[in-house]
Every structure is written in structure tokens, then in C-alpha cells.
XYZ file of C-alpha atoms in Angstrom:
683
model
C 7.355 -27.863 134.300
C 5.392 -28.102 137.519
C 2.341 -26.226 136.052
C -0.982 -28.161 136.030
C -0.716 -29.177 132.414
C -4.241 -30.363 132.205
C -5.187 -26.692 132.015
C -3.562 -26.547 128.594
C -6.610 -28.152 127.128
C -9.478 -25.838 126.315
C -11.970 -28.680 126.353
C -12.052 -30.546 129.532
C -14.408 -28.342 131.555
C -16.869 -27.903 128.732
C -17.318 -31.475 127.911
C -18.564 -33.295 130.922
C -21.853 -31.392 131.231
C -22.504 -31.942 127.570
C -22.898 -35.661 128.112
C -26.266 -34.950 129.566
C -27.458 -32.181 127.395
C -29.005 -34.306 124.559
C -31.290 -35.894 127.152
C -33.038 -32.561 127.666
C -33.747 -32.275 123.992
C -34.817 -35.884 123.835
C -37.260 -35.277 126.617
C -38.674 -32.267 124.816
C -39.158 -34.394 121.684
C -40.806 -37.121 123.766
C -43.186 -34.569 125.210
C -44.007 -33.222 121.805
C -44.675 -36.630 120.490
C -46.933 -37.343 123.423
C -48.914 -34.307 122.509
C -49.476 -35.794 119.020
C -51.180 -38.948 120.201
C -54.469 -37.155 119.988
C -54.025 -37.235 116.218
C -53.966 -41.009 116.070
C -56.685 -43.173 114.595
C -58.243 -46.052 116.480
C -57.127 -49.553 115.970
C -58.288 -51.048 112.780
C -58.880 -54.520 111.288
C -56.349 -56.391 109.250
C -57.680 -54.706 106.130
C -58.586 -51.107 107.022
C -60.799 -48.763 105.063
C -60.351 -45.592 107.105
C -62.843 -42.707 106.654
C -64.244 -40.049 108.859
C -66.891 -42.326 110.283
C -64.390 -44.937 111.462
C -61.463 -42.713 112.365
C -62.796 -39.533 113.915
C -59.383 -38.495 115.364
C -57.368 -39.063 112.236
C -55.861 -36.052 110.628
C -57.366 -35.212 107.223
C -59.883 -38.059 107.280
C -62.716 -37.284 104.807
C -66.233 -38.504 103.987
C -66.654 -42.075 102.872
C -65.808 -42.631 99.236
C -69.252 -44.088 98.470
C -70.500 -40.610 97.569
C -67.598 -39.834 95.290
C -66.615 -40.822 91.711
C -64.129 -43.696 91.621
C -60.643 -42.210 92.015
C -57.967 -43.062 89.451
C -54.624 -44.723 90.434
C -51.964 -42.122 89.505
C -48.841 -43.412 91.225
C -47.869 -46.486 89.260
C -44.422 -46.146 87.674
C -43.904 -42.621 89.070
C -40.423 -41.712 90.537
C -40.150 -42.805 94.091
C -37.390 -42.022 96.707
C -36.868 -43.073 100.236
C -34.975 -42.203 103.356
C -33.063 -45.494 103.144
C -32.950 -48.894 101.525
C -32.312 -52.140 103.369
C -30.429 -53.755 100.441
C -30.309 -54.210 96.721
C -33.702 -55.435 95.492
C -35.766 -53.405 97.938
C -35.548 -50.041 96.127
C -38.287 -47.446 96.420
C -39.505 -48.028 92.811
C -40.572 -51.578 93.913
C -43.450 -50.019 95.823
C -44.949 -48.303 92.736
C -44.426 -51.098 90.113
C -47.893 -52.643 90.371
C -46.230 -55.901 91.300
C -47.429 -57.276 94.619
C -44.417 -59.658 94.750
C -41.830 -56.855 95.032
C -41.395 -54.376 97.823
C -39.511 -51.430 99.212
C -37.819 -51.966 102.617
C -35.992 -49.448 104.792
C -33.055 -50.006 107.020
C -33.964 -52.138 109.982
C -34.319 -50.776 113.505
C -34.285 -47.088 112.492
C -36.852 -44.348 113.048
C -37.972 -42.229 111.278
C -38.229 -43.424 107.728
C -40.132 -42.265 104.693
C -41.115 -43.146 101.157
C -42.359 -40.488 98.759
C -43.779 -40.434 95.205
C -43.397 -37.623 92.690
C -46.650 -37.525 90.653
C -44.945 -35.077 88.140
C -47.654 -32.414 88.580
C -50.151 -31.195 91.170
C -52.955 -33.624 91.864
C -56.045 -33.639 93.989
C -55.475 -36.649 96.227
C -58.546 -38.599 97.500
C -57.253 -42.075 98.430
C -54.031 -43.686 99.542
C -53.597 -47.429 99.885
C -50.635 -49.010 101.746
C -50.036 -52.726 101.293
C -47.619 -53.430 104.186
C -45.185 -56.316 104.370
C -44.693 -57.833 107.906
C -42.534 -54.786 108.743
C -45.213 -52.079 109.100
C -45.606 -48.621 110.511
C -47.388 -48.288 113.811
C -47.131 -44.454 113.914
C -47.016 -42.763 110.532
C -48.419 -39.869 108.510
C -49.496 -39.435 104.949
C -48.378 -36.003 103.695
C -48.645 -33.993 100.472
C -46.387 -31.294 99.167
C -46.298 -28.923 96.257
C -42.471 -28.644 96.259
C -41.128 -31.705 98.016
C -39.926 -29.569 100.857
C -42.937 -28.201 102.789
C -45.348 -30.969 103.815
C -48.965 -30.998 104.888
C -50.477 -33.894 106.947
C -53.572 -35.427 105.335
C -53.675 -38.483 107.649
C -52.013 -39.548 110.859
C -52.159 -42.574 113.167
C -50.327 -44.108 116.069
C -52.234 -47.324 116.143
C -51.351 -48.894 112.723
C -51.409 -52.691 112.750
C -50.072 -53.609 109.313
C -51.696 -55.582 106.462
C -53.506 -53.173 104.175
C -54.388 -49.559 105.076
C -56.940 -48.170 102.608
C -57.287 -44.506 103.464
C -59.674 -41.832 102.299
C -57.943 -38.441 102.412
C -58.387 -34.933 101.084
C -55.332 -33.085 99.840
C -53.479 -31.478 96.970
C -49.934 -31.804 95.919
C -47.314 -33.082 93.460
C -45.587 -35.164 96.082
C -47.118 -37.770 98.405
C -45.197 -39.220 101.328
C -45.606 -41.919 103.980
C -43.602 -40.661 106.941
C -43.110 -43.219 109.672
C -41.993 -42.332 113.135
C -42.553 -45.565 115.035
C -42.202 -49.114 113.677
C -44.639 -51.785 114.516
C -41.886 -54.413 114.622
C -38.159 -54.641 115.463
C -37.489 -54.491 111.744
C -37.976 -51.448 109.511
C -40.745 -50.211 107.221
C -41.667 -52.230 104.091
C -44.428 -51.710 101.536
C -45.423 -54.111 98.780
C -47.359 -51.292 97.157
C -47.863 -47.611 97.852
C -50.874 -46.534 95.767
C -52.120 -42.960 95.359
C -55.430 -42.124 93.766
C -56.642 -38.824 92.496
C -56.757 -36.593 89.461
C -54.633 -33.777 88.049
C -55.511 -30.283 89.291
C -58.167 -28.525 87.154
C -59.090 -31.845 85.587
C -55.828 -31.902 83.574
C -52.206 -30.919 83.892
C -51.400 -27.565 85.484
C -50.369 -25.223 82.712
C -50.631 -21.921 84.530
C -47.173 -20.452 85.144
C -46.327 -18.449 88.317
C -46.272 -14.695 88.307
C -43.062 -12.916 87.546
C -40.680 -12.463 90.515
C -40.573 -8.713 91.319
C -37.897 -6.159 92.018
C -34.670 -8.237 91.469
C -31.942 -6.303 93.237
C -28.462 -6.577 94.522
C -28.004 -6.450 98.324
C -24.272 -6.736 98.501
C -21.227 -7.116 96.297
C -17.572 -8.010 96.785
C -14.737 -8.468 94.294
C -15.902 -12.002 93.781
C -19.568 -12.301 94.723
C -22.998 -10.740 94.205
C -25.869 -11.102 96.687
C -29.325 -11.019 95.137
C -32.837 -10.714 96.473
C -36.294 -10.472 94.825
C -39.990 -10.347 95.749
C -41.922 -13.624 95.908
C -44.031 -14.814 92.965
C -47.426 -16.365 93.254
C -48.991 -19.402 91.672
C -52.416 -21.100 91.445
C -50.945 -24.204 93.106
C -47.674 -23.123 94.684
C -44.217 -21.753 93.817
C -41.632 -24.439 94.383
C -38.436 -22.545 93.549
C -36.652 -19.773 91.643
C -34.234 -20.360 88.769
C -31.435 -17.754 88.961
C -29.685 -16.920 85.674
C -26.364 -15.285 85.148
C -26.703 -14.253 81.498
C -28.188 -17.306 79.843
C -26.689 -19.762 82.402
C -28.822 -21.069 85.189
C -26.570 -21.013 88.230
C -28.990 -22.409 90.836
C -32.563 -23.117 91.699
C -33.190 -21.331 95.049
C -35.996 -22.302 97.391
C -36.116 -18.811 98.989
C -36.027 -15.281 97.566
C -32.268 -14.617 97.911
C -29.022 -16.030 96.646
C -25.267 -15.225 96.709
C -23.467 -15.911 93.483
C -19.760 -16.582 94.273
C -16.589 -17.295 92.398
C -16.846 -14.204 90.158
C -14.178 -11.996 88.662
C -13.342 -8.581 90.090
C -14.405 -5.396 88.224
C -16.681 -7.429 85.942
C -20.319 -6.662 84.993
C -22.800 -9.526 85.245
C -26.437 -9.633 84.227
C -29.037 -11.517 86.256
C -32.663 -12.615 85.861
C -34.878 -14.834 88.014
C -37.742 -17.101 86.921
C -40.272 -18.687 89.313
C -41.068 -22.421 89.005
C -44.177 -24.378 90.163
C -44.771 -28.010 90.987
C -45.897 -28.820 87.473
C -42.676 -27.464 86.014
C -44.198 -24.273 84.663
C -41.892 -21.328 84.731
C -42.649 -17.654 84.758
C -41.365 -15.035 82.444
C -38.035 -13.556 83.510
C -37.803 -10.827 86.081
C -36.279 -7.511 85.302
C -32.661 -7.822 84.179
C -30.194 -6.668 86.770
C -26.717 -5.520 85.841
C -24.184 -5.740 88.668
C -20.497 -4.994 88.625
C -18.280 -6.683 91.161
C -15.963 -4.531 93.212
C -12.403 -3.838 92.098
C -9.719 -6.188 93.380
C -7.590 -3.285 94.614
C -5.025 -5.857 95.829
C -7.471 -7.058 98.444
C -9.867 -9.352 96.582
C -9.450 -13.146 97.321
C -7.601 -15.140 94.827
C -9.568 -18.266 95.719
C -13.054 -16.913 96.530
C -15.492 -19.244 98.268
C -17.517 -21.093 95.737
C -14.914 -20.802 92.910
C -13.973 -24.492 93.107
C -10.702 -23.887 91.316
C -8.885 -26.593 93.358
C -10.571 -29.909 92.409
C -10.531 -32.785 94.839
C -8.856 -36.122 94.160
C -10.622 -38.288 91.468
C -13.384 -40.381 92.845
C -14.177 -38.114 95.760
C -17.831 -37.849 96.514
C -19.858 -34.737 97.374
C -23.383 -34.593 98.811
C -26.131 -34.906 96.241
C -27.467 -31.612 95.006
C -26.591 -28.600 92.810
C -23.247 -27.115 93.586
C -24.809 -23.691 94.132
C -27.111 -25.212 96.780
C -24.275 -26.930 98.616
C -22.410 -23.627 98.701
C -25.359 -21.641 99.855
C -26.155 -24.025 102.713
C -22.547 -23.639 103.876
C -22.775 -19.874 103.613
C -26.000 -19.932 105.648
C -24.379 -21.925 108.391
C -21.328 -19.694 108.392
C -23.564 -16.636 108.770
C -25.097 -18.251 111.855
C -21.716 -19.282 113.254
C -20.317 -15.802 112.716
C -23.260 -14.203 114.529
C -22.907 -16.631 117.434
C -19.199 -16.598 117.993
C -17.255 -13.739 116.256
C -16.779 -10.721 118.455
C -14.880 -7.448 118.807
C -14.296 -7.258 122.564
C -11.714 -5.193 124.487
C -11.097 -2.826 121.600
C -7.553 -2.478 120.164
C -8.758 -3.466 116.648
C -9.057 -7.092 117.827
C -11.515 -9.731 116.662
C -11.954 -12.872 118.680
C -13.870 -16.140 118.395
C -15.503 -16.692 121.811
C -15.558 -20.043 123.448
C -18.506 -20.264 125.861
C -18.040 -23.970 126.273
C -14.357 -23.789 127.231
C -12.791 -22.974 130.584
C -11.782 -19.520 129.369
C -13.679 -17.057 127.160
C -10.901 -17.051 124.578
C -8.746 -19.991 123.637
C -6.166 -20.455 120.950
C -8.014 -23.352 119.315
C -11.035 -21.034 118.666
C -8.811 -18.270 117.169
C -7.159 -20.837 114.898
C -10.466 -22.032 113.725
C -11.556 -18.472 113.129
C -8.526 -17.629 111.013
C -8.890 -20.685 108.783
C -12.638 -20.087 108.421
C -12.361 -16.306 107.673
C -9.686 -16.833 104.988
C -11.734 -19.646 103.358
C -15.032 -17.715 103.339
C -13.477 -14.757 101.585
C -15.558 -14.009 98.562
C -18.833 -14.981 100.327
C -18.312 -12.537 103.256
C -17.190 -8.999 102.308
C -15.864 -8.663 105.867
C -13.614 -11.759 105.755
C -10.339 -9.825 105.402
C -11.286 -7.379 108.136
C -12.158 -10.206 110.491
C -8.967 -12.051 109.569
C -6.793 -8.982 110.240
C -8.486 -8.491 113.629
C -7.792 -12.062 114.510
C -4.191 -11.657 113.351
C -3.716 -8.549 115.517
C -5.105 -10.601 118.496
C -2.528 -13.314 117.763
C 0.375 -10.836 117.545
C -0.680 -9.054 120.732
C -1.066 -12.271 122.744
C 2.277 -14.064 122.311
C 3.243 -17.242 124.131
C 5.421 -16.528 127.160
C 7.691 -19.392 126.097
C 8.023 -18.741 122.312
C 6.712 -15.250 121.352
C 6.189 -16.378 117.748
C 3.353 -18.636 118.981
C -0.057 -17.722 120.395
C -0.773 -17.881 124.163
C -3.395 -20.569 124.704
C -5.901 -18.807 127.032
C -7.237 -15.338 127.831
C -9.680 -14.070 130.519
C -12.660 -11.744 130.243
C -10.325 -8.745 130.296
C -8.572 -10.200 127.177
C -5.367 -10.869 129.230
C -3.382 -14.104 128.782
C -3.535 -16.391 131.794
C -2.288 -19.709 133.162
C 1.320 -18.877 132.283
C 0.497 -17.630 128.734
C 2.112 -20.561 127.020
C 1.140 -22.083 123.668
C -1.088 -24.996 122.606
C -0.158 -26.998 119.480
C -3.727 -27.341 118.034
C -4.315 -23.600 117.961
C -0.865 -22.835 116.605
C -1.238 -25.380 113.761
C -4.409 -23.660 112.545
C -3.005 -20.132 113.057
C -0.030 -20.933 110.766
C -2.333 -22.620 108.227
C -4.770 -19.694 108.280
C -1.943 -17.241 107.627
C -0.836 -19.237 104.603
C -4.446 -19.237 103.211
C -4.454 -15.411 103.806
C -1.228 -14.976 101.923
C -2.733 -16.833 98.898
C -6.031 -14.952 99.149
C -4.877 -11.399 99.567
C -1.117 -11.326 99.185
C 1.259 -10.119 101.853
C 1.844 -6.459 101.006
C -0.967 -4.957 103.076
C -1.141 -4.224 106.784
C 0.255 -7.609 107.634
C 2.834 -9.749 105.899
C 0.885 -12.920 106.190
C 3.615 -15.079 104.581
C 6.301 -13.832 106.959
C 4.104 -14.268 109.960
C 3.214 -17.823 108.815
C 6.756 -18.896 108.296
C 7.698 -17.530 111.755
C 4.789 -19.460 113.313
C 5.739 -22.658 111.406
C 9.351 -22.413 112.487
C 8.247 -21.844 116.085
C 6.055 -24.896 115.964
C 9.035 -26.934 114.710
C 11.260 -25.500 117.409
C 8.995 -25.801 120.510
C 5.963 -27.950 119.665
C 7.499 -30.769 117.722
C 9.494 -33.547 119.441
C 12.736 -33.757 117.481
C 13.407 -37.332 118.415
C 10.050 -38.736 117.347
C 8.915 -36.189 114.683
C 5.575 -36.175 116.412
C 3.817 -33.066 117.761
C 3.982 -32.315 121.408
C 1.012 -30.999 123.398
C 2.401 -27.410 123.459
C 5.518 -25.362 123.793
C 5.329 -25.835 127.621
C 6.435 -29.498 127.449
C 10.162 -29.988 127.471
C 12.618 -32.838 127.543
C 12.532 -34.697 130.890
C 8.884 -33.904 131.885
C 6.232 -36.559 131.938
C 4.369 -35.101 128.955
C 7.322 -34.975 126.520
C 6.452 -38.258 124.858
C 2.679 -37.770 124.718
C 0.928 -36.593 121.513
C -2.748 -35.637 120.775
C -4.098 -37.298 117.630
C -6.425 -34.444 116.802
C -3.310 -32.253 116.232
C -2.123 -34.530 113.429
C -3.259 -32.285 110.531
C -1.635 -33.942 107.516
C -2.693 -31.334 104.957
C -1.180 -28.659 107.238
C 2.180 -30.395 107.115
C 2.047 -30.398 103.358
C 1.362 -26.670 103.331
C 4.193 -26.013 105.749
C 6.554 -27.885 103.419
C 5.465 -25.828 100.484
C 5.675 -22.500 102.346
C 9.074 -23.080 103.894
C 10.769 -25.369 101.486
C 11.884 -27.354 104.587
C 11.927 -31.084 103.757
C 11.805 -31.834 107.445
C 7.951 -31.375 107.144
C 7.798 -34.313 104.755
C 9.464 -36.449 107.481
C 6.977 -35.091 110.048
C 4.005 -35.799 107.777
C 5.187 -39.379 107.116
C 5.750 -39.958 110.845
C 2.223 -38.962 111.757
C 0.670 -40.917 108.870
C 2.599 -44.061 109.862
C 1.426 -43.683 113.430
C -2.227 -43.411 112.321
C -1.833 -46.566 110.230
C -0.073 -48.380 113.143
C -2.478 -47.407 115.790
C -5.457 -48.473 113.604
C -3.868 -51.849 112.924
C -2.709 -52.601 116.407
C -5.332 -51.087 118.704
C -8.491 -50.636 116.572
C -8.287 -53.242 113.802
C -12.098 -53.435 113.507
C -12.980 -49.758 113.881
C -10.030 -47.599 112.795
C -10.733 -45.329 115.809
C -7.884 -43.308 117.269
C -7.443 -42.392 120.943
C -7.400 -38.836 122.263
C -3.789 -39.215 123.436
C -0.893 -41.482 122.553
C 1.862 -42.242 125.096
C 5.342 -43.698 124.916
C 5.976 -42.064 121.525
C 9.770 -42.640 121.956
C 9.387 -46.440 122.348
C 6.166 -48.248 121.545
C 3.419 -45.740 121.005
C 0.043 -46.843 122.394
C -3.275 -45.325 123.543
C -3.167 -43.627 126.920
C -3.883 -46.276 129.566
C -6.150 -43.912 131.477
C -6.100 -40.222 132.445
C -2.786 -38.713 131.363
C -3.872 -35.130 130.744
C -7.594 -34.499 130.659
C -9.952 -37.359 131.385
C -10.197 -41.101 132.263
C -11.123 -41.551 128.608
C -7.806 -40.132 127.304
C -7.156 -43.473 125.695
C -10.563 -43.564 123.954
C -12.161 -41.941 120.928
C -13.364 -38.958 122.897
C -13.548 -35.161 122.761
C -10.236 -34.737 121.014
C -10.089 -37.735 118.670
C -13.664 -37.044 117.449
C -12.040 -34.594 115.058
C -9.681 -37.172 113.424
C -12.049 -38.323 110.623
C -12.173 -34.745 109.559
C -8.399 -34.143 109.775
C -7.516 -37.353 107.932
C -10.171 -36.994 105.261
C -9.192 -33.373 104.548
C -5.845 -34.677 103.387
C -7.358 -37.674 101.606
C -9.784 -35.651 99.489
C -7.251 -32.896 98.578
C -4.114 -34.991 97.982
C -5.509 -38.469 97.121
C -2.725 -39.868 99.325
C -3.080 -43.689 99.631
C -2.362 -43.773 103.409
C -4.901 -41.041 104.217
C -7.465 -42.691 101.935
C -6.976 -46.068 103.639
C -7.290 -44.567 107.130
C -10.401 -42.587 106.289
C -12.100 -45.503 104.547
C -11.480 -47.762 107.516
C -13.240 -45.288 109.803
C -16.065 -44.894 107.293
C -16.647 -48.621 106.835
C -16.912 -49.182 110.589
C -19.224 -46.280 111.514
C -21.563 -46.920 108.530
C -21.922 -50.544 109.607
C -22.072 -49.742 113.314
C -25.046 -47.364 112.833
C -26.841 -49.217 110.052
C -26.557 -46.100 107.948
C -28.418 -43.948 110.450
C -26.417 -40.794 111.497
C -28.758 -40.420 114.503
C -27.078 -43.466 115.904
C -23.588 -41.886 116.085
C -22.928 -41.724 119.779
C -20.866 -39.439 121.956
C -17.613 -41.246 122.319
C -16.356 -44.867 121.745
C -13.843 -47.208 123.187
C -11.354 -48.229 120.479
C -13.226 -51.569 120.058
C -16.408 -49.637 119.170
C -18.159 -49.826 122.452
C -20.244 -46.744 123.013
C -19.272 -44.461 125.861
C -22.174 -42.042 126.106
C -25.487 -41.595 124.310
C -26.806 -38.500 122.582
C -26.039 -36.764 119.371
C -23.351 -34.092 118.953
C -22.065 -32.344 115.770
C -18.481 -32.758 116.966
C -19.015 -36.524 116.555
C -21.400 -37.000 113.666
C -20.179 -34.279 111.317
C -16.531 -35.469 110.837
C -17.677 -38.877 109.587
C -19.219 -37.081 106.485
C -15.781 -36.393 105.161
C -14.652 -40.001 105.694
C -17.719 -41.019 103.673
C -16.476 -38.733 100.856
C -13.534 -41.121 100.281
C -15.653 -44.191 99.599
C -17.368 -44.371 96.134
C -19.962 -46.769 97.680
C -21.120 -44.343 100.351
C -23.186 -41.785 98.502
C -26.388 -42.546 100.392
C -24.476 -42.497 103.734
C -22.815 -39.223 102.824
C -26.208 -37.685 101.899
C -27.712 -38.908 105.197
C -24.847 -37.262 107.123
C -25.112 -34.001 105.128
C -28.850 -33.906 105.697
C -28.296 -34.533 109.406
C -26.022 -31.474 109.504
C -28.596 -29.357 107.733
C -31.365 -30.473 110.057
C -29.311 -29.824 113.207
C -29.682 -26.228 114.517
C -26.435 -24.503 115.411
C -25.571 -24.845 119.066
C -24.689 -21.295 120.048
C -23.371 -22.504 123.390
C -20.676 -24.599 121.781
C -18.036 -22.971 119.486
C -16.366 -26.413 119.460
C -19.173 -28.441 117.772
C -20.352 -25.492 115.606
C -16.823 -24.712 114.349
C -16.217 -28.368 113.558
C -19.419 -28.748 111.631
C -18.792 -25.578 109.648
C -15.332 -26.688 108.617
C -16.755 -30.095 107.690
C -19.426 -28.413 105.525
C -16.729 -26.343 103.882
C -14.911 -29.485 102.819
C -18.060 -31.440 101.944
C -19.264 -28.611 99.656
C -15.963 -28.681 97.739
C -14.454 -25.518 99.179
C -11.447 -26.728 101.184
C -8.117 -26.126 99.646
C -4.475 -26.363 100.607
C -2.271 -23.289 100.161
């Protein structure tokens, strides 16, 4: 075909400006940090006793201790945790063991870092003593917290000079933290001892429980979920959380005043109570008992509701640290924001669409495919999931490819009309078919749409017009035909191994086993031949009929078509989705190779994951983008030795606000969170 095939990609135009976007945020952070310099204390001597008289600008500095009773050391032997650990032998507990010959050490060359101590109950804090090793903090804060989540500064400096910092402070909390934001050396942060002095609140342990949470109520129900809310409790020190009980079973400890309980049975009555908890571990009496009945299935309730976890992952698969209910809720929260930002009902006709503000058209097939997979998966958490899915299905039916009408046209304009020839794109079609299979399992196929029949038609159309029959590798779209220059080019981010498994199950066609094996073999071969030290895959592979290799330059979208760029950044997610659900040895090996490299490359710091790499690991662009850092979390799940790395990646995702200008990054992170929380399944 003579059409300008580079237009088949939804990504090219949106990506180039994004190289520079992180710099704006970085500048804002730099400006904010500059504004904090007024909080810093003046330079001190090698052994510093910092009080109000000597550090007038230090946050929380108090009167000299000479007028006070001698404080008591309360931190020795208490539980300690840290943002990172340099190596075995430098664990956080080494800083609270009263042994000046042992120490905690963070990863080298990484800011910020923190070390915190759990005193077990609320204390009045009057003194903190830091005995630094040679790797010290130049800019750091001492903070207290009642709950380990919300922190109050009691001291801050930007002129730390190591040795011993003996600080007089005034504060109250159960948790005390050193939070360093600028190292004094090229190394990390390291403390021989972190000593906290003070006394329990009220001269002894806090025994006063919080008040009873009020007005427990249901805000929404589905056939498989109940959404709860309650009025906040109060406490003499501070409420740290709420234990939510279903009957006599505690299902989660929520930090806020709402929770959605998922994975329930239709037409079933459940009883709920909530108890408030404080920093000392005191719990309130139970709230009012709330009886809630889930909605009838009526043939429309999801068979695999979000949060049910009825499809366990392969043995040995990691998940982020934390209660399962908390992991689920964090994913639901992100989904809610994603839905608000990108799901629309434009142009009428009963359509739903996922908008693509960062693509070259307002509606692209890739976004609709993401939306269908996400909507079907979130059923049970979102009572509108089926309505949204059906609206996306109608959009798909009403926008057929001009080449194969059983596929989806790749691009639509603001009037919701297909443009640029109206042909199909393989990535969108793969997810559309997979989403329809999920819908068939969730709701059956006897309603408005026969999801199973639509899925099989779509799968057969992919095989007919988006699969190269001579190589068994996916083509770029139905627009590429024998004899054109794109016929033996394939995009690695389209290689969705778990989708091939689902297609085989749905159709009974053994050809999909051959297709799956061909793609897995190519992943293994490319990693071995072109990225032996990194495992990275290129955006595009050429010469698939002879000797497949990374694109030598721009073949479709960009001069980096042969690099790990805006397409291939999704491959750790796609490979790991199969690894964690099937336990397949090839997928596990490929995912672990990627994980081993990126963990080493960044020193375990997700903030160092760059935007794009050459296949040898050379960074292409600086900045931080969810499309790049999020997928590596799933590769980490495949390695039993990567729990801390996985937790760091998960926390990075939680800390990153959703980018409402990028459906691409936001949709990738959401689907990564779905898998990381244990909610991805193969129909």
C-alpha cells in the first residue's frame, strides 16, 4: 500500500514533546527545595549539640536541655525500617542495637533515603542523637508521626557535616524518622546509632482508646461488592486507622473513612462493623452493625469480580508488601482517577470511548482495547463496568476496519468518524479480542452482545489479516500485505503471550500454540543475540522472514525504532503477565533477565529508570515516566529475591500522581497495578 504507514501508530506525535515534560516538574521541585533553605540550621562543629540558641533557623529547635530532666533513651532494640539497605549486614536494626561498631547503610548515590523507628506507643520526644558514619546527610529532617503515614517536622537542616548530631527537639509520636534529601558525600546515608530520647505520653503507656466510629453506612453495592463509609473517630493522641470487619473477620485496616469490600457473592447478606485504632494499638468499641445485601446476579454479575483472587498466580510469584485489601483498594483508587480522566460518552449513539489526548487523534484503537480489558477486569469494583464495556463494544462494532470489517478501525477524529483509511492496528485488535473473552467469562454471552462470538470473529480476523502466515509473527496491522516493505516487520509490544493462550482456549485452534511459541522464541533469541546484558527488546524487529533483528533506524515511527523506546517499554509488562499467570519457563527467564538488569542499573532506585534505552543499556533520555517505570514492577514479581525492589516500584507508582494528559502512561500503570495486586487473569 502507498499509504503513509507511520500514521498507523497512535504514539509517534505524542511522545516527542514528552521527553521534555519531566524537566518542568524537576524545575518546580528545585524551586520548592530552594524555598526550604530558610529552614536549615547553621554549620555546626564535628560534635553538634543543636538547640534554639545555636540553631535559630532550625525547625522545631527547643530550649537547651539544661533546664529539663534528663531524657530517657527509648529507641534501643525497637523495630526499625528503612527506604533501602546497601547490603547484608547493614540492616536498619543495626542503628538501634546499642552497638557503635554496627551500622545501617542505605544504597549509595540515591536521594532521598530514610530510616525510621517504631517506639511501639506514643512518646513525647525531647532529644535525637545521630551518630553518622562517613556517609552522612547534609540536608535532612527529623520527623515524628502518630501513624507512620503523616509526618511532622521537628528539626531540619541543609548544612549537616557528619560526625555526631545531638539535637534538642520537641515533638510527640509513635514513629520517629530521619529523612535525608541530600547526601554529604557521593555514597549514601549511614548511621552507627540513631538514638531517640523521651518518655511515654501521660507518663506511661497510652491506654485511652479512640472514640467509636459513627454512622457506618453503605454508599454502593453490586452483585459482588459493598462500598462502606463512616464518620471519623477521635483520640487523645491520634487515630491511625480503622479495622473493618465482615462478621468476625477483619478484612482490612483502612487509613481513611471508606472502603470497598470486593469478591462477595450475589444476593447475600453481610454484616459489617468498624473499630478505630490509635498509635498505641488501642482499639475502640465497634461501630453500629450494618447489614448489607449484595445485588442479585440477574445474569449480569461478574463471575470473577475484582478482588476475588480466585485465579492464583504461579508458585513463587511475589506481590507488593501489604494487606491484600489495601493492594486492591489502591488499585481501585487509581482506576477511579483513570476513569474520570479518560472514559467518555461522546457523539451519542450509546458509545463509550477512552480518549487519547496524547495521541495524534482523539480516539485510537489501542485506547479502546485498553478500556475493554480494564472495564471487564474491574467488574465487581465498579457497578458501571458492564455498561462501560457494552458502550465500548458498540463503538468497536460501529467503527469497523475498511480492510477487514471484523477488526477495529485504528483512528477516529473529533466527530467520531474513522480517518486515515480506516484500517486496523494489531495492538488494539489484540486487546479488543482479549477483552471480549474476559467479558464472556464475566457476564456470559446471552445479553445484548454475544461476547464470545464477537471475540472469535475478532481472533479469526487477526489470524487472517494481522498475522504473517510464513513467520507466525504478528504484522503491524491489516493494512500490510505481501510484497510491501512492512510485511516482514513486527512490533514487540504486540507480542502478548497470555492473549495467545486465551485465543487457543477460546477457538480450539492449535495454530495459536504455534504462534505463541514463535513469539516466545523470538523474545529469547533477541535477548540473547542483541541484548545479552540487558534483556531489552527493540520497538520493531525487521527481516522476520530471514534473520530477525532490531530495526537499524527509522522504519516506521522514529530513529529509535531499533531501541527500547515508546513501544517496547511495555514488553516487561506483557512478558511478565504471562510469566505470573502461566509459570512458563521461557516467559519467566525473559522477565527475570529484564529485572536483573534494571535493578542493577538503577541501584534499586525506581527514580533512576530513564525514558528509553539503547539495547546495550545506554540511556536515551532523562526524566521519569510511568510507561517506563511501572512495567518493571511485574518483572520484579518473577524474582523471589526482589521483594524490596518490587515494593520500591509499587510505592513509586502510588506516589506518582496520574497524568491526565497521557492515557498511554496512565493506562499502562493501571494495568500493571491490576497485575501487581493479584487481579490479572486469563480467560
